[in-house]
Amino acid sequence: MTVEQRGFGVGASLRRKEDARFLHGRGRFVGDITRPGMLEVAFLRSPIAHARLLGVTKPQGAEKRVFTLADLPGIGTIRANSALPGFRVSEQPALAKDRLRHVGEAIAACVAGSRAAAEDLAAACVLDYEALPAVHDMLQAPLPDQPLIHDHWTMNAFLETRRNDDVSGLDAVAAAKVTRTLRTSRQCMAPLEGRGVLAEWDPRLEQMIVTTSTQMPHVTKTGLADCLGLDEGQVRIVSPDVGGGFGYKGILLPEEIVCASLAIRLGRPVRWLEDRFEHLSASANCREHHYVITAWADKAGKLLGVECEATVDAGAYSSYPFGACLEAAQVGSILPGPYVLPLLRCHTISACTNKPPILPYRGVARTGVCYAMETTLDALARKLDITAEAIRLANLVPPDAMPYRNLVGKVFDSGDYPEALRRAVAAFDLDAIRARQAAGEAVGFGLATFCEQGAHGTSVYHAWGIPFVPGFEQAQARLSPDGVLELRVGVHSHGQGMETTLAQVANEILGVHPDKVRVVHGDTALTPYSTGTWGSRAMVMAGGAVAEACRQLAGRVAAIGAALMQVSVAEVEVADGKVRRRDSDVFVTIADVARTWYRAPQNLPPGVDKGGLEITAGYRPDPDTGTHSYACHAAVARVDVRTGAVVLEDYVIVEDGGKLVNPMIVDGQVMGGLAQGIGTALYEEMPYDRDGQPLAATLADYLLPGTTDVPDVRLEHMETLSPWTTFGQKGIGESGAIGPPGAIVNAINDALARLGAEVFDLPASPSRVLAAIHAAKGGVR
């Protein structure tokens, strides 16, 4: 590898190419885009969680500017199916029909020349409904005495899953057994940019063009075409700059369907921009889990088995394409985490309630499962009187077992999990922490170790029977006449820096300087099909596809370059943006080759590949069961036992994402995830009352972590290459958000151990910490 490649290729901490436009205010988001004659939409939304919808009285004189579902005939419902046995299908109308099922559900679209005028129309509508009892508690929802949210169902549950290993004999042989009841709160994802949609009908092309803030343009295109009754060639999705996604922008929106239908009907562009009140009141939609978990261990702390009853509040509908069971149905397969677990008994319920539909959020189920498993391990360690480090070392999959298939069929590709743990612990002066505890200070140390399956493909997802199954990821690489390399990819970058990292991949293969690489994404008319950016898959899948396309392109470039130098192709190599004769200073540049192909074809050699300097290549790892990144998070927390306030004094992350294409970008991804994980652990909560009303519908009530709440994290990388991917890279996008709740609450519980107090529920707010102290025997009051 040359010096130039080391400076710009895979492994270089290259500054992000896209940052210049964002830092100088030149980003282009849906809210920045207008069209002549554009109309703005505001939605009349349900003020009640559960009701029969009897009618909407439109403002007098504005009847033609207010649209209910009856005014938009022919649009289909959102129907996210699953092949999992026993799955109950919901039908989500784009606008409510007959029934209101959660606060914030869209009932009518009000159209005007400005958003303010459209909101005035919505406020002037009169809604007629008959209130029904709200199903607000996920634990009560599936019980037979609860009112049905979907009349054709037999119970309020999308799905139940079971794994029935026999754990009945473990009481007799275990040295320790603990049971914990744990709960996580419903959250909002709170991206900087809310959702946004601009729909316009092109009568010349007979095509619907929807500019929308989505991280999955091609999947949105499929779902939207189906709901509008159009063929996919009549739908074009453009996703411009997107201000954060985190899974929130990974579904088909009812608002997209409505805006597109209105644009066709009215013959004018139609735009809707989500405001923060809409986001908080209508879309609090992730992380709400409940666990009753029991674990058995021998005297050395080695796990003998785990039993778990898990309930996830999936809300009122199953969103397209992932569905309502994405979280709960994964609990059983994620619970073993990075540990050797011989027995697992697990029952999960995806409960249906009168709340917004659950969506995948960064970490997708893993954050809650990691919290449950890691806090339970610490409880076992306390009962056995061993350290938190010791119980984990007794159970982590050893490096010499890799690749390792665990009892639920997950295949770990590579790694040294114990070493990550040891490095994290070694970063602290534990003796000093114990001395502070002995002096009466409420300070504690907590650990959380986990692995993250990313970039899983066809072999995993086809069994789910959801509307899409990821297959071969495609990328197009083409040279322009001046030698600039254009990469077209179907994944979407909304903060991950892919315009930089994919250029680095191209540089690694062709040596083209990243400044001479243009990455095109976010437009279904210009890019190859992809299921999009989710599940920590982009750098593995799109990176592999770009590498493959560039390799094939390099072969064509080499053949032309060799002919121009009048040598055989076996005598040349492609590197540093040149075709160079081996062991010599003779070369032609890739720009020379491109110029010859496009502008001086008379100089092309006979028999040259007629495909030219454009390649579309597909890539899928073999096997495609996914990569497994992993990390150990370690925290020091200080608790004020008088107020319940928690201060994070120190935080260390030791992570392994395989080969890091750009370590600086990985740092940003992990630290950003940490901030979100701190929010889950200490601040973020959307409570609902008995009537299903959200109680934190403004940012004055819904608490997000600020800069002073995130400590100066110490981050260490390990790079254990995956044997299955192009460069050994692993998915790392969600990792930072998974570990913090477990590590932080374990640190809090360690700080409270002398009081006999223990926190069980998230977030560990001051009121919950004080409640734990007061509930403890001999607790401080």
Short mmCIF file of N, CA and C in Angstrom, two decimals, residues 473-475 502 505 509 537-551 617-621 661 725-727 729:
data_model
loop_
_atom_site.label_atom_id
_atom_site.label_comp_id
_atom_site.label_asym_id
_atom_site.label_seq_id
_atom_site.Cartn_x
_atom_site.Cartn_y
_atom_site.Cartn_z
N GLU A 473 -26.44 -6.12 -2.24
CA GLU A 473 -26.35 -4.67 -2.30
C GLU A 473 -25.60 -4.29 -3.58
N GLN A 474 -26.11 -3.27 -4.27
CA GLN A 474 -25.51 -2.87 -5.53
C GLN A 474 -24.89 -1.48 -5.43
N ALA A 475 -23.87 -1.27 -6.25
CA ALA A 475 -23.26 0.05 -6.38
C ALA A 475 -22.84 0.22 -7.83
N LEU A 502 -17.28 6.08 1.60
CA LEU A 502 -17.35 5.34 0.34
C LEU A 502 -16.31 5.86 -0.65
N VAL A 505 -13.21 4.03 0.25
CA VAL A 505 -13.20 2.68 -0.30
C VAL A 505 -12.74 2.72 -1.76
N ILE A 509 -9.14 1.08 -3.71
CA ILE A 509 -9.07 0.19 -4.88
C ILE A 509 -8.42 0.86 -6.08
N ARG A 537 -25.72 -1.65 8.51
CA ARG A 537 -25.39 -2.44 7.32
C ARG A 537 -24.64 -1.67 6.24
N ALA A 538 -24.68 -0.34 6.28
CA ALA A 538 -24.25 0.43 5.12
C ALA A 538 -22.78 0.23 4.79
N MET A 539 -21.90 0.28 5.80
CA MET A 539 -20.48 0.19 5.48
C MET A 539 -20.07 -1.21 5.08
N VAL A 540 -20.74 -2.20 5.63
CA VAL A 540 -20.45 -3.58 5.21
C VAL A 540 -20.98 -3.81 3.80
N MET A 541 -22.25 -3.48 3.58
CA MET A 541 -22.91 -3.84 2.33
C MET A 541 -22.54 -2.87 1.20
N ALA A 542 -22.79 -1.58 1.41
CA ALA A 542 -22.47 -0.62 0.36
C ALA A 542 -20.96 -0.50 0.18
N GLY A 543 -20.21 -0.58 1.29
CA GLY A 543 -18.76 -0.56 1.16
C GLY A 543 -18.25 -1.73 0.34
N GLY A 544 -18.82 -2.91 0.59
CA GLY A 544 -18.44 -4.08 -0.20
C GLY A 544 -18.83 -3.95 -1.65
N ALA A 545 -20.02 -3.38 -1.91
CA ALA A 545 -20.48 -3.22 -3.29
C ALA A 545 -19.63 -2.20 -4.04
N VAL A 546 -19.29 -1.09 -3.38
CA VAL A 546 -18.42 -0.10 -4.02
C VAL A 546 -17.05 -0.70 -4.32
N ALA A 547 -16.52 -1.46 -3.38
CA ALA A 547 -15.21 -2.09 -3.61
C ALA A 547 -15.27 -3.03 -4.81
N GLU A 548 -16.34 -3.83 -4.89
CA GLU A 548 -16.46 -4.77 -6.01
C GLU A 548 -16.61 -4.04 -7.34
N ALA A 549 -17.43 -2.99 -7.36
CA ALA A 549 -17.59 -2.22 -8.59
C ALA A 549 -16.27 -1.58 -9.01
N CYS A 550 -15.52 -1.06 -8.05
CA CYS A 550 -14.24 -0.43 -8.37
C CYS A 550 -13.21 -1.45 -8.83
N ARG A 551 -13.24 -2.65 -8.27
CA ARG A 551 -12.33 -3.70 -8.73
C ARG A 551 -12.62 -4.06 -10.19
N ALA A 617 -22.20 -3.36 -9.79
CA ALA A 617 -21.81 -4.63 -9.18
C ALA A 617 -22.63 -4.87 -7.93
N GLY A 618 -22.86 -6.14 -7.63
CA GLY A 618 -23.58 -6.53 -6.43
C GLY A 618 -22.66 -7.21 -5.44
N TYR A 619 -23.03 -7.12 -4.17
CA TYR A 619 -22.19 -7.70 -3.12
C TYR A 619 -23.06 -8.22 -1.99
N ARG A 620 -22.70 -9.37 -1.49
CA ARG A 620 -23.32 -9.91 -0.27
C ARG A 620 -22.28 -10.78 0.41
N PRO A 621 -22.05 -10.58 1.71
CA PRO A 621 -21.07 -11.43 2.40
C PRO A 621 -21.51 -12.88 2.38
N VAL A 661 -13.10 1.86 8.67
CA VAL A 661 -12.83 2.55 7.40
C VAL A 661 -12.38 3.97 7.66
N THR A 725 -16.14 -10.15 5.44
CA THR A 725 -16.42 -8.90 4.73
C THR A 725 -15.19 -8.44 3.96
N THR A 726 -15.40 -7.46 3.10
CA THR A 726 -14.38 -7.06 2.14
C THR A 726 -13.07 -6.64 2.79
N PHE A 727 -13.15 -5.78 3.77
CA PHE A 727 -11.95 -5.29 4.44
C PHE A 727 -11.86 -5.78 5.89
N GLN A 729 -14.47 -5.16 7.89
CA GLN A 729 -15.28 -4.19 8.63
C GLN A 729 -16.55 -4.86 9.16
#
